[in-house]
Amino acid sequence: MKTKSAVNALAALAQESRLEIFRLLVRKGSTGMAAGDLSTHFGMPPATMSFHLKELNNAGLVISRRESRSIIYSANYEQMQQLLGFLMENCCADNGGKC
Amino acid sequence: MKTKSAVNALAALAQESRLEIFRLLVRKGSTGMAAGDLSTHFGMPPATMSFHLKELNNAGLVISRRESRSIIYSANYEQMQQLLGFLMENCCADNGGKC
DNA sequence: TTCATATTTCCAATATTATCGAAATAATGC
DNA sequence: GCATTATTTCGATAATATTGGAAATATGAA
């Protein structure tokens, strides 16, 4: 993972609504949740929810699939794992591995 | 960890300069690095570096100690671990643990 | 094809964040 | 106390993000 893509992912999560949306999707697993249901669940206008989902999607943190009229979002665990790894990369390398 | 403190930590990291500063401090371990040296290292005015270090400090991601005239910053690994844990909390719990 | 439902895009207003020069604060040595 | 070095705060400007109504797009059903 490159710095820019890490910044994108972190910026996507650095917003209260989006962090809660993402964490709910993390709970939901591969089943995911429809955009409209998320909108209802968080009491947020569809336009606002759509904006947040787009941010998470651009950051690669969620994936979407169409199911009939709904669009189902789910967490992208691979991207998440990459981000976590990036943040701890080379931990204490310049200190003889001592943290 | 609460949502608000996670948002603070993520927002602190969601900025290219700060993410690089933090990652350098992660490498440095407990030895850390002086504010002025960081300023020189990144070719950034002291006022700008100070602003970024304050953000990281407010988020609990770095700690500082005075050593004579210098202020030494180092990464706070505990806070980092808490953040990583928070992001993956209850992973797939609503899907029978299947991701 | 017409209607209802689901979601996204457009746009403008508002709010938040980043940058950095200049001035202020803090510690040390003479 | 005065000069030097290290860092932070202040304040103004510029850049970026958030919000949500209204209109546009896409799917499915009658």
Short mmCIF file of C-alpha atoms (C1' of nucleotides) in Angstrom, two decimals:
data_model
loop_
_atom_site.label_atom_id
_atom_site.label_comp_id
_atom_site.label_asym_id
_atom_site.label_seq_id
_atom_site.Cartn_x
_atom_site.Cartn_y
_atom_site.Cartn_z
CA MET A 1 0.00 0.00 0.00
CA LYS A 2 1.19 3.50 -0.87
CA THR A 3 0.95 6.55 1.35
CA LYS A 4 -1.70 8.22 -0.83
CA SER A 5 -4.03 5.24 -0.77
CA ALA A 6 -3.55 4.93 3.00
CA VAL A 7 -4.42 8.62 3.40
CA ASN A 8 -7.56 8.08 1.31
CA ALA A 9 -8.63 5.12 3.42
CA LEU A 10 -7.91 6.94 6.68
CA ALA A 11 -9.75 10.06 5.51
CA ALA A 12 -12.73 7.91 4.58
CA LEU A 13 -12.83 6.50 8.12
CA ALA A 14 -12.06 9.82 9.84
CA GLN A 15 -15.66 10.95 9.90
CA GLU A 16 -18.13 9.92 12.54
CA SER A 17 -20.97 8.82 10.23
CA ARG A 18 -18.67 6.96 7.87
CA LEU A 19 -16.81 5.22 10.67
CA GLU A 20 -20.12 3.97 12.08
CA ILE A 21 -21.30 2.90 8.63
CA PHE A 22 -18.07 1.00 8.07
CA ARG A 23 -18.17 -0.65 11.48
CA LEU A 24 -21.74 -1.77 10.89
CA LEU A 25 -20.67 -3.28 7.56
CA VAL A 26 -17.73 -4.98 9.31
CA ARG A 27 -20.27 -6.62 11.63
CA LYS A 28 -22.53 -7.63 8.75
CA GLY A 29 -19.83 -9.56 6.91
CA SER A 30 -20.35 -10.65 3.32
CA THR A 31 -24.13 -10.32 3.61
CA GLY A 32 -23.74 -6.55 3.60
CA MET A 33 -26.58 -4.04 3.67
CA ALA A 34 -28.54 -2.04 1.08
CA ALA A 35 -27.89 1.70 0.69
CA GLY A 36 -31.50 2.50 1.57
CA ASP A 37 -31.45 0.35 4.69
CA LEU A 38 -28.26 2.08 5.82
CA SER A 39 -29.92 5.43 5.15
CA THR A 40 -32.91 4.42 7.31
CA HIS A 41 -30.75 2.84 10.01
CA PHE A 42 -28.75 6.04 10.53
CA GLY A 43 -31.68 8.44 9.94
CA MET A 44 -29.82 10.18 7.17
CA PRO A 45 -31.09 11.50 3.79
CA PRO A 46 -30.31 9.16 0.87
CA ALA A 47 -28.13 11.83 -0.80
CA THR A 48 -25.95 12.13 2.27
CA MET A 49 -25.65 8.37 2.69
CA SER A 50 -24.79 8.02 -0.97
CA PHE A 51 -22.01 10.60 -0.59
CA HIS A 52 -20.51 8.71 2.35
CA LEU A 53 -20.76 5.33 0.64
CA LYS A 54 -19.03 6.78 -2.39
CA GLU A 55 -16.16 8.00 -0.19
CA LEU A 56 -15.79 4.56 1.40
CA ASN A 57 -15.98 2.93 -2.01
CA ASN A 58 -13.38 5.28 -3.55
CA ALA A 59 -11.08 4.40 -0.66
CA GLY A 60 -11.56 0.71 -1.46
CA LEU A 61 -12.96 0.01 2.00
CA VAL A 62 -16.34 -1.25 0.81
CA ILE A 63 -17.54 -3.08 -2.26
CA SER A 64 -21.00 -2.93 -3.81
CA ARG A 65 -23.17 -5.28 -5.80
CA ARG A 66 -26.56 -4.77 -7.33
CA GLU A 67 -29.41 -7.02 -6.21
CA SER A 68 -32.53 -6.15 -8.12
CA ARG A 69 -33.31 -2.51 -7.37
CA SER A 70 -31.03 -2.33 -4.34
CA ILE A 71 -27.32 -1.78 -4.13
CA ILE A 72 -25.74 -3.84 -1.39
CA TYR A 73 -22.60 -2.60 0.31
CA SER A 74 -20.17 -4.74 2.27
CA ALA A 75 -16.79 -4.22 3.94
CA ASN A 76 -13.62 -5.02 2.00
CA TYR A 77 -11.52 -6.88 4.56
CA GLU A 78 -8.47 -7.14 2.33
CA GLN A 79 -8.12 -3.38 2.04
CA MET A 80 -8.64 -3.06 5.77
CA GLN A 81 -5.87 -5.58 6.51
CA GLN A 82 -3.53 -3.77 4.15
CA LEU A 83 -4.19 -0.48 5.91
CA LEU A 84 -3.55 -1.94 9.36
CA GLY A 85 -0.31 -3.49 8.14
CA PHE A 86 0.83 -0.25 6.56
CA LEU A 87 0.38 1.68 9.80
CA MET A 88 2.68 -0.65 11.73
CA GLU A 89 5.24 -1.23 8.98
CA ASN A 90 8.88 -1.29 10.13
CA CYS A 91 7.79 -0.79 13.71
CA CYS A 92 10.83 0.21 15.82
CA ALA A 93 13.24 -0.80 13.02
CA ASP A 94 15.52 2.15 13.84
CA ASN A 95 15.60 1.22 17.51
CA GLY A 96 16.85 -2.36 17.22
CA GLY A 97 13.27 -3.65 17.20
CA LYS A 98 12.68 -2.32 20.73
CA CYS A 99 9.34 -0.49 21.12
CA MET B 1 -12.07 3.09 22.62
CA LYS B 2 -15.02 5.31 21.77
CA THR B 3 -16.05 6.39 18.29
CA LYS B 4 -15.07 10.03 18.86
CA SER B 5 -11.55 9.20 19.95
CA ALA B 6 -11.18 6.81 17.00
CA VAL B 7 -12.34 9.57 14.64
CA ASN B 8 -9.75 11.91 16.18
CA ALA B 9 -6.97 9.38 15.73
CA LEU B 10 -8.01 8.57 12.16
CA ALA B 11 -8.30 12.26 11.26
CA ALA B 12 -4.84 12.85 12.67
CA LEU B 13 -3.45 10.14 10.38
CA ALA B 14 -5.54 11.12 7.36
CA GLN B 15 -3.12 13.75 6.15
CA GLU B 16 -0.08 13.00 4.08
CA SER B 17 2.49 14.93 6.14
CA ARG B 18 1.15 13.66 9.45
CA LEU B 19 0.96 10.07 8.27
CA GLU B 20 4.62 10.24 7.21
CA ILE B 21 5.61 11.90 10.49
CA PHE B 22 3.81 9.20 12.43
CA ARG B 23 5.32 6.40 10.39
CA LEU B 24 8.80 7.81 10.90
CA LEU B 25 8.16 7.92 14.65
CA VAL B 26 6.88 4.32 14.51
CA ARG B 27 10.26 3.36 12.98
CA LYS B 28 12.18 5.34 15.59
CA GLY B 29 10.66 3.53 18.54
CA SER B 30 11.04 4.90 22.06
CA THR B 31 14.09 6.98 21.08
CA GLY B 32 11.79 9.33 19.21
CA MET B 33 12.84 12.52 17.46
CA ALA B 34 12.98 16.23 18.33
CA ALA B 35 10.41 18.62 16.83
CA GLY B 36 13.15 20.63 15.15
CA ASP B 37 14.77 17.55 13.60
CA LEU B 38 11.39 16.47 12.24
CA SER B 39 10.91 19.96 10.85
CA THR B 40 14.30 19.75 9.08
CA HIS B 41 13.76 16.17 7.94
CA PHE B 42 10.51 17.03 6.17
CA GLY B 43 11.61 20.49 4.98
CA MET B 44 8.68 22.09 6.71
CA PRO B 45 8.49 25.38 8.70
CA PRO B 46 8.55 24.87 12.48
CA ALA B 47 5.06 26.38 12.83
CA THR B 48 3.61 23.85 10.40
CA MET B 49 5.37 20.93 12.06
CA SER B 50 4.21 22.12 15.46
CA PHE B 51 0.62 22.20 14.19
CA HIS B 52 0.86 18.62 12.94
CA LEU B 53 2.55 17.34 16.09
CA LYS B 54 -0.18 18.95 18.15
CA GLU B 55 -2.83 17.14 16.11
CA LEU B 56 -1.07 13.80 16.61
CA ASN B 57 -0.62 14.53 20.29
CA ASN B 58 -4.28 15.52 20.78
CA ALA B 59 -5.24 12.25 19.15
CA GLY B 60 -3.04 10.40 21.64
CA LEU B 61 -0.94 8.89 18.85
CA VAL B 62 2.32 10.43 20.00
CA ILE B 63 3.78 11.39 23.33
CA SER B 64 6.31 14.11 24.05
CA ARG B 65 9.01 14.66 26.60
CA ARG B 66 11.31 17.60 27.13
CA GLU B 67 15.05 17.01 26.95
CA SER B 68 16.83 20.23 27.70
CA ARG B 69 15.74 22.73 25.07
CA SER B 70 14.29 20.13 22.72
CA ILE B 71 10.94 18.42 22.79
CA ILE B 72 11.16 14.77 21.76
CA TYR B 73 8.19 13.09 20.14
CA SER B 74 7.63 9.35 19.95
CA ALA B 75 4.82 7.06 18.80
CA ASN B 76 2.27 5.84 21.33
CA TYR B 77 1.93 2.16 20.45
CA GLU B 78 -0.85 1.49 22.95
CA GLN B 79 -3.17 4.01 21.33
CA MET B 80 -2.32 2.61 17.92
CA GLN B 81 -3.15 -0.94 19.03
CA GLN B 82 -6.45 0.26 20.47
CA LEU B 83 -7.34 1.96 17.21
CA LEU B 84 -6.55 -1.13 15.13
CA GLY B 85 -8.62 -3.27 17.47
CA PHE B 86 -11.55 -0.86 17.34
CA LEU B 87 -11.66 -0.97 13.55
CA MET B 88 -12.04 -4.74 13.47
CA GLU B 89 -14.31 -5.08 16.52
CA ASN B 90 -17.13 -7.62 16.17
CA CYS B 91 -15.91 -8.52 12.71
CA CYS B 92 -18.65 -10.53 10.93
CA ALA B 93 -20.53 -11.04 14.22
CA ASP B 94 -23.89 -10.68 12.41
CA ASN B 95 -22.88 -13.23 9.79
CA GLY B 96 -22.05 -16.16 12.07
CA GLY B 97 -18.40 -15.13 12.13
CA LYS B 98 -18.07 -15.72 8.38
CA CYS B 99 -16.20 -12.92 6.57
"C1'" DT C 1 -45.18 2.31 -21.55
"C1'" DT C 2 -46.38 4.07 -17.22
"C1'" DC C 3 -45.78 3.97 -12.36
"C1'" DA C 4 -43.33 3.07 -8.06
"C1'" DT C 5 -39.03 2.20 -5.78
"C1'" DA C 6 -33.91 2.61 -5.07
"C1'" DT C 7 -29.97 5.11 -5.58
"C1'" DT C 8 -26.92 8.54 -7.38
"C1'" DT C 9 -25.46 13.11 -9.29
"C1'" DC C 10 -25.67 18.10 -9.25
"C1'" DC C 11 -25.29 22.21 -6.90
"C1'" DA C 12 -24.90 25.74 -3.47
"C1'" DA C 13 -24.35 26.87 1.31
"C1'" DT C 14 -21.75 25.99 5.39
"C1'" DA C 15 -18.12 24.27 8.11
"C1'" DT C 16 -13.62 22.48 8.92
"C1'" DT C 17 -8.63 22.04 8.05
"C1'" DA C 18 -3.89 23.33 6.36
"C1'" DT C 19 -0.25 26.59 5.75
"C1'" DC C 20 3.21 29.62 7.49
"C1'" DG C 21 5.09 34.46 8.86
"C1'" DA C 22 5.52 36.94 12.96
"C1'" DA C 23 5.31 37.26 17.79
"C1'" DA C 24 5.34 34.85 22.24
"C1'" DT C 25 7.10 31.30 25.53
"C1'" DA C 26 10.68 28.23 27.46
"C1'" DA C 27 15.34 26.49 28.68
"C1'" DT C 28 20.33 27.06 28.78
"C1'" DG C 29 24.86 29.32 29.03
"C1'" DC C 30 27.64 33.39 29.81
"C1'" DG D 1 20.07 39.95 33.06
"C1'" DC D 2 21.04 39.23 28.12
"C1'" DA D 3 21.78 36.45 24.06
"C1'" DT D 4 21.00 32.05 21.79
"C1'" DT D 5 18.39 28.11 20.57
"C1'" DA D 6 14.02 25.33 20.44
"C1'" DT D 7 9.27 25.21 20.12
"C1'" DT D 8 4.59 26.87 20.29
"C1'" DT D 9 0.68 30.17 19.73
"C1'" DC D 10 -1.64 33.73 17.05
"C1'" DG D 11 -3.89 35.23 13.07
"C1'" DA D 12 -4.94 35.62 8.32
"C1'" DT D 13 -5.52 33.19 3.95
"C1'" DA D 14 -6.35 29.35 1.06
"C1'" DA D 15 -7.97 24.85 0.28
"C1'" DT D 16 -11.06 20.90 1.20
"C1'" DA D 17 -15.07 18.45 3.11
"C1'" DT D 18 -19.99 17.96 4.61
"C1'" DT D 19 -24.81 18.52 4.09
"C1'" DG D 20 -29.18 17.85 1.85
"C1'" DG D 21 -32.90 19.42 -1.60
"C1'" DA D 22 -34.00 18.77 -6.28
"C1'" DA D 23 -33.34 16.52 -10.52
"C1'" DA D 24 -31.49 12.56 -13.04
"C1'" DT D 25 -30.72 7.52 -13.67
"C1'" DA D 26 -31.79 2.59 -13.20
"C1'" DT D 27 -34.62 -1.47 -12.17
"C1'" DG D 28 -38.79 -4.05 -11.84
"C1'" DA D 29 -43.85 -4.65 -11.91
"C1'" DA D 30 -48.50 -3.89 -13.81
#
